[in-house]
CSV table of C-alpha atoms in Angstrom, one decimal:
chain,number,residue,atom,x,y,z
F,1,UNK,CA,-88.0,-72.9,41.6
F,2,UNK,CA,-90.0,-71.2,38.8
F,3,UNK,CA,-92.2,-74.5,38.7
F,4,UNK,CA,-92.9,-74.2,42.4
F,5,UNK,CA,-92.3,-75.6,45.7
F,6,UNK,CA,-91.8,-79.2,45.9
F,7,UNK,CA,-89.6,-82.0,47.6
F,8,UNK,CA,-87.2,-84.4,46.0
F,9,UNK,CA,-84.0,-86.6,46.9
F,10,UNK,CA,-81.7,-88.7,44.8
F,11,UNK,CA,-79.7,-92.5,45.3
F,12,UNK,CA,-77.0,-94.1,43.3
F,13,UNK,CA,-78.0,-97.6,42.0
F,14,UNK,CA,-75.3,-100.2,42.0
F,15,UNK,CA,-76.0,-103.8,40.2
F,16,UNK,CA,-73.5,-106.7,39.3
F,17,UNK,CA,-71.8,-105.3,36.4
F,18,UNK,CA,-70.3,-102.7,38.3
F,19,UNK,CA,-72.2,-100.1,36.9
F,20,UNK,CA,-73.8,-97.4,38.7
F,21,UNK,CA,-76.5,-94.8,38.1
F,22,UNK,CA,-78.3,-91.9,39.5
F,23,UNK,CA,-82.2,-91.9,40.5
F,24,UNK,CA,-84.3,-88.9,41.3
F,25,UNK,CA,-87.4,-89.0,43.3
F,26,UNK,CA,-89.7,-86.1,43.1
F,27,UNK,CA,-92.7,-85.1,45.1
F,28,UNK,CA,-94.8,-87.4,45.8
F,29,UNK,CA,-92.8,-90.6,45.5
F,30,UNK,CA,-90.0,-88.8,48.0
F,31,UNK,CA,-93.2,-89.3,50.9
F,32,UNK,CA,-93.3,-92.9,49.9
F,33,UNK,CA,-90.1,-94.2,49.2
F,34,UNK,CA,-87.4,-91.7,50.9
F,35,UNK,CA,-87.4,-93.9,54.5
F,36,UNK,CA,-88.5,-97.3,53.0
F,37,UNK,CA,-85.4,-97.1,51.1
F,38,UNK,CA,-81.8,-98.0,53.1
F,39,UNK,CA,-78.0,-97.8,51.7
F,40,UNK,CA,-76.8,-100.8,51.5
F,41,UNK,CA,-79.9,-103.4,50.8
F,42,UNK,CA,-81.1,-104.8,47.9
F,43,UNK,CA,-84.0,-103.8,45.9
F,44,UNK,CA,-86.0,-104.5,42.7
F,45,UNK,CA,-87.0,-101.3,41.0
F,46,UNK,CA,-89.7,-101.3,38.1
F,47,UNK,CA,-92.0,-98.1,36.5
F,48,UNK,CA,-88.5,-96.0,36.1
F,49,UNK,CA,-88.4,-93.3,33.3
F,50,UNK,CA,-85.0,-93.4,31.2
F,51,UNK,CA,-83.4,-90.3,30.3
F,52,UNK,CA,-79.9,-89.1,29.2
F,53,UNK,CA,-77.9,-88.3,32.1
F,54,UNK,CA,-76.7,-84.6,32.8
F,55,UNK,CA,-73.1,-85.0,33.1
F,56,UNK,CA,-72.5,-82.0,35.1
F,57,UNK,CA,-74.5,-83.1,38.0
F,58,UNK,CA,-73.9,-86.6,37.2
F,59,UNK,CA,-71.4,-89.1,37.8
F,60,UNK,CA,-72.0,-91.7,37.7
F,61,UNK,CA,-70.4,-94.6,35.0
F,62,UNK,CA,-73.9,-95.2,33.1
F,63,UNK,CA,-74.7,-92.5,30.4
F,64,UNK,CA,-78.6,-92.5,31.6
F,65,UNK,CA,-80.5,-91.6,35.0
F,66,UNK,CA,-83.7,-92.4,36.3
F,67,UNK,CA,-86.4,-91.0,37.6
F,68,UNK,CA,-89.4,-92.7,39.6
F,69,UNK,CA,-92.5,-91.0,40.8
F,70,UNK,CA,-95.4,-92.5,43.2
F,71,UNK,CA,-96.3,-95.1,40.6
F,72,UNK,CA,-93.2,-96.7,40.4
F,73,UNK,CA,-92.4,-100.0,42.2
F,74,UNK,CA,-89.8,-100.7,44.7
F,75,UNK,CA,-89.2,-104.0,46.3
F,76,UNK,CA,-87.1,-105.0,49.3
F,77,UNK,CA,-85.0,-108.3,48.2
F,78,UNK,CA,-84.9,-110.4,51.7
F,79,UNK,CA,-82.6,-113.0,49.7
F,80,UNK,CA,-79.7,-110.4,49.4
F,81,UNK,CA,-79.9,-110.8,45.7
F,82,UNK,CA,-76.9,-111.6,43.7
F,83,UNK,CA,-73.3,-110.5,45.0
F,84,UNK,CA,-72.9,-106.8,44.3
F,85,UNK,CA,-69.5,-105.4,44.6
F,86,UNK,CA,-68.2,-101.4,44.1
F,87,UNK,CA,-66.2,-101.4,41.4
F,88,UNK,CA,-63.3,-98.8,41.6
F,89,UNK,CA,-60.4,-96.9,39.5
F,90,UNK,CA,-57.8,-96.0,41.8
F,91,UNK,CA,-55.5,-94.0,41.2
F,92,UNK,CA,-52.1,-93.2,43.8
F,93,UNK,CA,-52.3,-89.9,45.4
F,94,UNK,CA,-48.9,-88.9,43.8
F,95,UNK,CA,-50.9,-88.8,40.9
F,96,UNK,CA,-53.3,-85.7,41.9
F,97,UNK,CA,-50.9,-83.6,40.7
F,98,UNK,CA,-51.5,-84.5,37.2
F,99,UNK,CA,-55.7,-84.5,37.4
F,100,UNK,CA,-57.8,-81.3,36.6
F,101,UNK,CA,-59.5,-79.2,39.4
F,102,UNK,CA,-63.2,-80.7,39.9
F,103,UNK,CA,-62.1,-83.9,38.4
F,104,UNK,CA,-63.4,-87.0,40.5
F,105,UNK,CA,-60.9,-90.0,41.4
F,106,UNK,CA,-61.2,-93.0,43.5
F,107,UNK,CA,-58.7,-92.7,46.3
F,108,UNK,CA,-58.0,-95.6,48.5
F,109,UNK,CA,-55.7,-94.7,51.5
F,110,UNK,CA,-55.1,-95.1,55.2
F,111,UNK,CA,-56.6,-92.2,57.3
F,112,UNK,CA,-53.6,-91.1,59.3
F,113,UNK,CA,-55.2,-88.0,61.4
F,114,UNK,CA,-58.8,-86.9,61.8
F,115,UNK,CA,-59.1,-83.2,63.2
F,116,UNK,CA,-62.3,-82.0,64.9
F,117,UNK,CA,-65.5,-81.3,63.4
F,118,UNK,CA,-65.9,-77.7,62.8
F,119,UNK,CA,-68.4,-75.2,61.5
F,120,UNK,CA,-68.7,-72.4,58.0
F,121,UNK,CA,-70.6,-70.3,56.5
F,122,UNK,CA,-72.0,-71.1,53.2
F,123,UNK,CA,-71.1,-67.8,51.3
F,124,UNK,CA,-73.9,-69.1,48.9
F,125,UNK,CA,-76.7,-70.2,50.9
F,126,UNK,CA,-75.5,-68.1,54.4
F,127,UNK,CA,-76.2,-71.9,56.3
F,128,UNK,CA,-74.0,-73.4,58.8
F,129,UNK,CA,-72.5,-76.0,57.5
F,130,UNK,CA,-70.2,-79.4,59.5
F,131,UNK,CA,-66.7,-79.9,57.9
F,132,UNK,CA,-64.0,-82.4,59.2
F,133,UNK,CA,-60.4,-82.4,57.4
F,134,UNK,CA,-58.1,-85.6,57.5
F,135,UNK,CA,-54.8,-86.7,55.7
F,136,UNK,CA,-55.0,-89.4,53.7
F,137,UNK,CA,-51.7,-91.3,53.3
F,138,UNK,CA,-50.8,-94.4,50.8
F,139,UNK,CA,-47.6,-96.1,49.6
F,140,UNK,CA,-47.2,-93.7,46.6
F,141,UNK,CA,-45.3,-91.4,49.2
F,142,UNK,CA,-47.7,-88.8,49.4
F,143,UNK,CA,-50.5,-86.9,51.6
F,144,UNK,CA,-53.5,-84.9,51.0
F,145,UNK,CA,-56.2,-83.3,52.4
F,146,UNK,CA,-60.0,-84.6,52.4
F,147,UNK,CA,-62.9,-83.1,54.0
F,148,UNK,CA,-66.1,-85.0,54.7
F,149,UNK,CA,-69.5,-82.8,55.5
F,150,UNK,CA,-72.4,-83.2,57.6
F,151,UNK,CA,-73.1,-85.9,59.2
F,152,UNK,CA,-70.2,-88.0,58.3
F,153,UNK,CA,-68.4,-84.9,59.7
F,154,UNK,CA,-69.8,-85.7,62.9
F,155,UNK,CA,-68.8,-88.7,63.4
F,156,UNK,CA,-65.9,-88.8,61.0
F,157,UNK,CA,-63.4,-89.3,64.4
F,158,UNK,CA,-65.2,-92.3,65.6
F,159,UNK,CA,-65.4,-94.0,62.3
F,160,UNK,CA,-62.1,-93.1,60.7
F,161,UNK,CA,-60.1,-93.9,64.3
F,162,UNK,CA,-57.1,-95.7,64.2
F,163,UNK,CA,-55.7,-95.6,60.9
F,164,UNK,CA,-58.1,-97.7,59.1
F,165,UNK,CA,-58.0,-98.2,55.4
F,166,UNK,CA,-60.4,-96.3,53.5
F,167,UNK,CA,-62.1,-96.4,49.9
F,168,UNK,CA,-63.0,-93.3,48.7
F,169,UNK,CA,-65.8,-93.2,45.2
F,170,UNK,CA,-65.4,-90.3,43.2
F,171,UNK,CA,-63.6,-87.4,45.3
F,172,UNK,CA,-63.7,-84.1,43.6
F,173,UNK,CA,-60.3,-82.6,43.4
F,174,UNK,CA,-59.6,-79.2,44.1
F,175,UNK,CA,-56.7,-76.7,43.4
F,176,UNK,CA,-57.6,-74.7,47.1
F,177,UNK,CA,-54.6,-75.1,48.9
F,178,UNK,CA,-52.3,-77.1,46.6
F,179,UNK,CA,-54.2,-80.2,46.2
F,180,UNK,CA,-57.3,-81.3,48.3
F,181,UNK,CA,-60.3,-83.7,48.4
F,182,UNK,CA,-64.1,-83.7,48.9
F,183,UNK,CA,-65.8,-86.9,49.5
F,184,UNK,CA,-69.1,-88.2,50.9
F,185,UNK,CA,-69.0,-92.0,49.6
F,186,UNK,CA,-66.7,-94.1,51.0
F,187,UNK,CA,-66.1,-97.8,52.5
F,188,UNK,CA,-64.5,-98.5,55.7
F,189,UNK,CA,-61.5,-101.5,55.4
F,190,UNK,CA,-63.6,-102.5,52.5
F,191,UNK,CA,-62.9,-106.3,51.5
F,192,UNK,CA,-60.9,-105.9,48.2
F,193,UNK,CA,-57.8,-107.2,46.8
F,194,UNK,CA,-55.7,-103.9,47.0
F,195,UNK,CA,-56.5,-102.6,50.5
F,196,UNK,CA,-55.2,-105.5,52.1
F,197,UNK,CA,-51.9,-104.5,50.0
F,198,UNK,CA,-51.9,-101.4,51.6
F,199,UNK,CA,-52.6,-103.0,54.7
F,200,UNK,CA,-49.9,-104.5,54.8
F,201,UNK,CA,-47.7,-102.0,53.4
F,202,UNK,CA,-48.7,-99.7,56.7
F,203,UNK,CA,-48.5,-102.4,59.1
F,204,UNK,CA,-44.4,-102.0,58.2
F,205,UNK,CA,-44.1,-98.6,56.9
F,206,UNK,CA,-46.9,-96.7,58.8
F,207,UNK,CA,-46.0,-93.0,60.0
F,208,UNK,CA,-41.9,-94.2,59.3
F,209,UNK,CA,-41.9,-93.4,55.7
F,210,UNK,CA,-41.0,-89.1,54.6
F,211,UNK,CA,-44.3,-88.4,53.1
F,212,UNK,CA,-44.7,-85.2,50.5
F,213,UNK,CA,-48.0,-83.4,51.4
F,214,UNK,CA,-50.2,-82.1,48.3
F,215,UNK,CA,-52.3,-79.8,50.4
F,216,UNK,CA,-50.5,-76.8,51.8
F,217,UNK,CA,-52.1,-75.3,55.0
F,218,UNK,CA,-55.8,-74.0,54.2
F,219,UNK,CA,-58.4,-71.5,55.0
F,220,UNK,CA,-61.1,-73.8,55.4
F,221,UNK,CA,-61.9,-74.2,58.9
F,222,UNK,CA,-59.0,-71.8,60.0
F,223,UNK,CA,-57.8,-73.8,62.7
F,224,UNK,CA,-54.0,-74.8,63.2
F,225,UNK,CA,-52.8,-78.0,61.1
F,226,UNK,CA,-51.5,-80.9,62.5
F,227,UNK,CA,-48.3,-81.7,64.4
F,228,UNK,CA,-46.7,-83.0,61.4
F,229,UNK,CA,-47.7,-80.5,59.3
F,230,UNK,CA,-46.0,-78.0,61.1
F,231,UNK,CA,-43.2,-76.1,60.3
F,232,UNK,CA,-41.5,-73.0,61.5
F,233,UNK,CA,-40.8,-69.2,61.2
F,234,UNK,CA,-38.4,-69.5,59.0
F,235,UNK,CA,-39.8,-71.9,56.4
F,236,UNK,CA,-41.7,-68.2,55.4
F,237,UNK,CA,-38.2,-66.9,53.3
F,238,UNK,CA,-36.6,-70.4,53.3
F,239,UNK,CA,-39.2,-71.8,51.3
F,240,UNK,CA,-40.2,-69.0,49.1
F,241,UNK,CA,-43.9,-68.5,50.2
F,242,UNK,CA,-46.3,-66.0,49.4
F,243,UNK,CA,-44.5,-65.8,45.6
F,244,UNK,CA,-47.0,-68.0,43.4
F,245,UNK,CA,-50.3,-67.0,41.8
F,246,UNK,CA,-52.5,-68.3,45.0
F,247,UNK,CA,-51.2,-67.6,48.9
F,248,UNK,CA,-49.9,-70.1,50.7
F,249,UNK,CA,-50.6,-71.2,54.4
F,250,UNK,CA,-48.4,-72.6,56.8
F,251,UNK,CA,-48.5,-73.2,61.0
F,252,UNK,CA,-46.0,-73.1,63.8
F,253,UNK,CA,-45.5,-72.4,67.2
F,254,UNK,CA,-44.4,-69.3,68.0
F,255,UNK,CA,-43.6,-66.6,70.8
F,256,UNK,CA,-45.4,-62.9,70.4
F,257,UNK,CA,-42.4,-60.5,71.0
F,258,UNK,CA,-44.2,-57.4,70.1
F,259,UNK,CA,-47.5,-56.2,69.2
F,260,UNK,CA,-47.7,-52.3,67.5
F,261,UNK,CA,-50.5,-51.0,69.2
F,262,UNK,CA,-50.2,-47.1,68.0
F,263,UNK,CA,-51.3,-46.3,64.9
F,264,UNK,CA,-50.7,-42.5,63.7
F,265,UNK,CA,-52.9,-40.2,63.7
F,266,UNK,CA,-55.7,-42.4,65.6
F,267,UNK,CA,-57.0,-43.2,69.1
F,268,UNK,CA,-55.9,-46.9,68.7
F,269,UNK,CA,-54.9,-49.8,66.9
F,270,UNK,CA,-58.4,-50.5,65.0
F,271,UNK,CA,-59.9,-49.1,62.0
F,272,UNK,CA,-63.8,-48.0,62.1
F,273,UNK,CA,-66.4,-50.4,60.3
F,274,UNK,CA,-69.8,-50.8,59.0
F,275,UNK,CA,-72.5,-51.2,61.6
F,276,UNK,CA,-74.4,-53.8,59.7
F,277,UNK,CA,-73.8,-57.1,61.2
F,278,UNK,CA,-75.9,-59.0,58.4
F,279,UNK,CA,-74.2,-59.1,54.9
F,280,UNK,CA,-72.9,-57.6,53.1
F,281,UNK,CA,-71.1,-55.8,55.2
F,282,UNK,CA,-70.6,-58.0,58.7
F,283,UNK,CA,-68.9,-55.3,60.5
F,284,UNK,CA,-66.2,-55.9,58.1
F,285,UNK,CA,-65.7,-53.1,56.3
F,286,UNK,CA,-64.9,-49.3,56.4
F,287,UNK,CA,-67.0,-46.9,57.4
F,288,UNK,CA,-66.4,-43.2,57.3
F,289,UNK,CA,-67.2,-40.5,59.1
F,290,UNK,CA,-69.3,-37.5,57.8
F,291,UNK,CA,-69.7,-34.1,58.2
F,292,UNK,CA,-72.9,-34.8,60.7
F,293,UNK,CA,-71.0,-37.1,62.8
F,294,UNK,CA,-72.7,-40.4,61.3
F,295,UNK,CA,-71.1,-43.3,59.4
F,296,UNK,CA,-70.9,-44.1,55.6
F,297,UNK,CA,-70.1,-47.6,54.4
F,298,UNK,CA,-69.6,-47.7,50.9
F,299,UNK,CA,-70.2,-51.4,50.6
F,300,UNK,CA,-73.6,-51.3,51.7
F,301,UNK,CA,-74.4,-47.7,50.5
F,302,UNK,CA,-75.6,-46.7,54.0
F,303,UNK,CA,-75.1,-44.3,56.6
F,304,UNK,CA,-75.4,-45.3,60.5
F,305,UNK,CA,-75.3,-43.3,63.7
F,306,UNK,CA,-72.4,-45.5,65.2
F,307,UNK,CA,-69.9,-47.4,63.8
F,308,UNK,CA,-67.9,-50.3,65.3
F,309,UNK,CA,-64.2,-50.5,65.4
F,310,UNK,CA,-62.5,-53.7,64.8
F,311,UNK,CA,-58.3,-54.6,66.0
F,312,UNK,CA,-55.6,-54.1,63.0
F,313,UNK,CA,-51.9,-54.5,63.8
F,314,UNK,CA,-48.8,-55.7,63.3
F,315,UNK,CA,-46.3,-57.7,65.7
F,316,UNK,CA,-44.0,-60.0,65.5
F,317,UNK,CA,-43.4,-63.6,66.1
F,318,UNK,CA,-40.3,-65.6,67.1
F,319,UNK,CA,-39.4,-69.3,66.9
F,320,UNK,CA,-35.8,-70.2,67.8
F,321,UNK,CA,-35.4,-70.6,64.1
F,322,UNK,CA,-35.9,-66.4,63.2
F,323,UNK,CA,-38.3,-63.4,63.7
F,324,UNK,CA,-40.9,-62.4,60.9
F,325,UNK,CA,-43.0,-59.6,60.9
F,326,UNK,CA,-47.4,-60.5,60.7
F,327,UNK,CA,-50.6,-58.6,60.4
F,328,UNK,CA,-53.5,-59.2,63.3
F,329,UNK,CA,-57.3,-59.0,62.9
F,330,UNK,CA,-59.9,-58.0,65.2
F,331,UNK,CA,-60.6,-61.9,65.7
F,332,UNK,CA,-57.1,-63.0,66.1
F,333,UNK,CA,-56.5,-60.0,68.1
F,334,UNK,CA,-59.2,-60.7,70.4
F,335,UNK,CA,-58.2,-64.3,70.7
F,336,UNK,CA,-54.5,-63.1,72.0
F,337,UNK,CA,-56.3,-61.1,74.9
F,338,UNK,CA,-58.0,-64.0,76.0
F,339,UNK,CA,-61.2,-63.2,74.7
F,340,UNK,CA,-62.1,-60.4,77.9
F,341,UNK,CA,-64.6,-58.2,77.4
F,342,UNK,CA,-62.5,-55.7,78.6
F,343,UNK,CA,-60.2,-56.1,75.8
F,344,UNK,CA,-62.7,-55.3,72.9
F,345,UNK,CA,-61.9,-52.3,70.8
F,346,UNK,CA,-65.2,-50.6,71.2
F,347,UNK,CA,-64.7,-50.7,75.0
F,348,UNK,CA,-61.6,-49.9,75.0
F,349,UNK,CA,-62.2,-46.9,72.4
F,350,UNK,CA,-64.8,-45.6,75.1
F,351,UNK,CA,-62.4,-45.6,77.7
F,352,UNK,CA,-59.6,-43.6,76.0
F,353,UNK,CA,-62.3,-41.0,74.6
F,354,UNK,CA,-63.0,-40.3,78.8
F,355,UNK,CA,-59.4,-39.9,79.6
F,356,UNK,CA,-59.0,-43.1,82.4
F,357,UNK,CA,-58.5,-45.9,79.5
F,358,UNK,CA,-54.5,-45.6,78.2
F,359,UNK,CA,-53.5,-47.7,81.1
F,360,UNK,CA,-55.6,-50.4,80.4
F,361,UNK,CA,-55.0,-50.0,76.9
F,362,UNK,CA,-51.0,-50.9,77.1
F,363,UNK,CA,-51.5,-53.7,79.5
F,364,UNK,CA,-54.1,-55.3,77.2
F,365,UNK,CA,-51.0,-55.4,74.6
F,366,UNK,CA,-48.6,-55.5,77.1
F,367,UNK,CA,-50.2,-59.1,78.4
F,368,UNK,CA,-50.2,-60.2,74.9
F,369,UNK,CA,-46.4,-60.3,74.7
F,370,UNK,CA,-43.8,-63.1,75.5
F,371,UNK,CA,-46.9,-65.4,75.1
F,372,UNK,CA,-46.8,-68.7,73.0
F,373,UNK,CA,-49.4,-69.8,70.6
F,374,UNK,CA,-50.2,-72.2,67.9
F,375,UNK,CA,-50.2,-69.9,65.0
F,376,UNK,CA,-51.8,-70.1,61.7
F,377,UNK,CA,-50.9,-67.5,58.9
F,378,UNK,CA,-51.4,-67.1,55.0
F,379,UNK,CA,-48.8,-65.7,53.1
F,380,UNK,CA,-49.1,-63.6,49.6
F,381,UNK,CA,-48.0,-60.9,47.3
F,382,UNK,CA,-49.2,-57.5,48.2
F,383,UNK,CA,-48.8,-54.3,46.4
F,384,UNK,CA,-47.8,-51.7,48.6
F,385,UNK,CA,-47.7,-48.0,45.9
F,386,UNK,CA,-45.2,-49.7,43.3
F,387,UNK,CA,-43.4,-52.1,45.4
F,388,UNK,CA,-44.7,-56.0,45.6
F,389,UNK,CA,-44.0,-57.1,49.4
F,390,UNK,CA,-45.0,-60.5,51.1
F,391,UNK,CA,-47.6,-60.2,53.7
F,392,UNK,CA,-47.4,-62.5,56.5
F,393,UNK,CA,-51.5,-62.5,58.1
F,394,UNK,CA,-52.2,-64.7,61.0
F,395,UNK,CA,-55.7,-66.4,60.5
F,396,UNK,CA,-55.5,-68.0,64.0
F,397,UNK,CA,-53.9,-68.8,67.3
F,398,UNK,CA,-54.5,-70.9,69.4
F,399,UNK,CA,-53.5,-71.7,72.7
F,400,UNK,CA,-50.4,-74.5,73.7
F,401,UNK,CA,-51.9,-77.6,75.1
F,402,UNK,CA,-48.4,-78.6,76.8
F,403,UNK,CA,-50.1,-82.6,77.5
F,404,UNK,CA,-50.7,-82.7,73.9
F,405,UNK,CA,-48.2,-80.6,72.8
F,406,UNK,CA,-45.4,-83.2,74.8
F,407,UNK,CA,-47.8,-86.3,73.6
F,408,UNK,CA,-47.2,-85.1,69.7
F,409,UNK,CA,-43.6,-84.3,70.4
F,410,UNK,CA,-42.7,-88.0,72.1
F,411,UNK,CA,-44.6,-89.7,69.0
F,412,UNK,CA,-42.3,-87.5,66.7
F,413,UNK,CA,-39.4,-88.9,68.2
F,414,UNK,CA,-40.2,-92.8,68.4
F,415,UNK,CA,-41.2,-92.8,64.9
F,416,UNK,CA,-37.5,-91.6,63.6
């Protein structure tokens, strides 16, 4: 920062009363204490400075924090020290509804599915960062999304296998997607009074009950949702999507049945984009041709020798509930043809340009169609002139695992 480079971390202090609060260790003491210190032992702490706590980076329930530096002293307590147990506020997941965006609530649920670890983008930072969703589940007859990150992303499907019961301290709620969670502290079957309740309540009602889910379909990690999440073409109209403020996202399993691979007026079914693969551009967006045959992105305010030119179509997609009309990306396209390098737009541009491509072309589409997928897509208003349509874009597709597909399908049944 202004002040300089420097180091620091920060821990959450739990006592007897129940009360917590937030320490920060700065420079020097972060070299001393940052591996001497372990979650879940007991310590004596003395040479703290009090301040008042800054409640928008702190939440803790005390209204001060501390901060130690390399004079401060920090004892391990071999005895264990009094009995210190969290202290929570649940509150039913029925109930999110009701709570603010960027709240935080204890949650404390059974984790009924764990999906796999994936990977982003911090729009923010540009760093990769580990995700991992799951669907909470509790005996208020409701679901919602939580996402852990880093490394309790990596091993969240080890620790949260077979349905265990989970406290979660202060979640933040969002609005992304209905209603979701984000949660880094949390306890494992923890020994208290009310998860042995809800123990029991799943031991008798586990994955029988109809559950109302709080988190539509989201963006984050674009990947298809869960078997039970699923639903199907027709839930698109049936259920009114795409007509509130924010999109909405949905999955199913569907059949391509026809991919519109002309476009008028152009060599193919792809539009020309910015060169620059760093941001802000990303080989995302337009570029134009000028008068000496280079490339103009307006985004980036810069002109390039070549451009590259990325898939944008329409199709449709069948269930044997109805058809619907969807728009495809250049990633989603590419996906569709399997990935082949053969089947890039650039390549295939090249090909058309020296008169021996149009073959390949049409059977790059043509192998496309009458296939099945795992489809993800988000659904919104769009103005197109002065009419307001619903636009139906897939954000992925992935390819039927028939073991686990028939697996998912034979667990659907036994639990009715």
């Amino acid at each position: 920062n202004a002040k300089g480079e420097g180091s620091l971390f920060s821990i959450e202090l739990l006592d007897s009363s129940g009360f917590d609060v937030k320490c920060t260790f700065f420079k020097e003491a972060v070299d001393k204490f940052y591996s001497f210190l372990e979650e879940g032992s007991v310590y004596t702490f003395s040479g703290g400075r009090l301040k008042v706590a800054n409640i928008q980076y702190n939440k803790c329930k005390s209204q001060f924090e501390i901060t130690f530096d390399q004079n401060s002293e920090i004892h391990l307590d071999k005895t264990g020290g009094p009995e210190i147990t969290e202290s929570y506020e649940f509150m039913k997941i029925a109930g999110l509804e009701g709570v603010d965006p960027n709240s935080y609530v204890d949650i404390l649920a059974v984790v009924k599915h764990v999906e796999e670890p994936s990977t982003i983008v911090s729009k923010k930072s540009g760093k990769e960062l580990i995700k991992c969703e799951m669907i909470l589940e509790d005996d208020s007859a409701a679901e919602v999304k939580l996402t852990v990150w880093g490394d309790a992303a990596q091993t969240a499907q080890q620790k949260f296998a077979n349905a265990p019961i989970v406290a979660f301290k202060r979640a933040r709620v969002s609005d992304y997607g209905g209603r979701t969670l984000s949660g880094q502290s949390f306890n494992v079957n923890p020994n208290i009074p009310q998860a042995n309740g809800l123990r029991q309540w799943w031991s008798v009602n586990g994955n029988k009950t109809q559950t109302r889910s709080l988190s539509s379909a989201m963006g984050g990690n674009r990947g298809p949702d869960p078997f039970p999440q699923r639903k199907d073409v027709s839930s698109i109209k049936g259920e009114g999507l795409g007509h509130g403020e924010k999109p909405d996202w949905l999955t199913f399993k569907a059949t391509i049945t026809f991919l519109k691979k002309e476009k008028q007026g152009d060599e193919g079914a792809w539009y020309t984009a910015c060169a620059r693969s760093e941001d802000p551009c990303r080989n995302m967006f337009k570029a134009t041709q000028t008068s000496d045959g280079n490339w103009h992105c307006d985004k980036c305010q810069q002109t390039y020798e070549t451009c590259v030119r990325r898939y944008i179509f329409s199709g449709t997609v069948a269930d044997d509930t109805c058809t619907s009309w969807v728009s495809v990306f250049n990633e989603q396209a590419e996906a569709l043809f399997n990935g082949e390098p053969t089947a890039k737009a650039d390549y295939l541009y090249e090909q058309l340009i020296n008169g021996d491509g149009r073959d390949l072309y049409d059977s790059t589409f043509m192998k496309a169609t009458y296939t099945d997928w795992i489809i993800k897509c988000k659904v919104k208003q769009e103005m197109v002139g002065d009419e307001q349509r619903i636009k139906t874009s897939v954000v992925s597709v992935a390819p039927i695992d028939y073991v686990v597909e028939s697996r998912n399908l034979l667990t659907s049944l036994c639990a009715q």
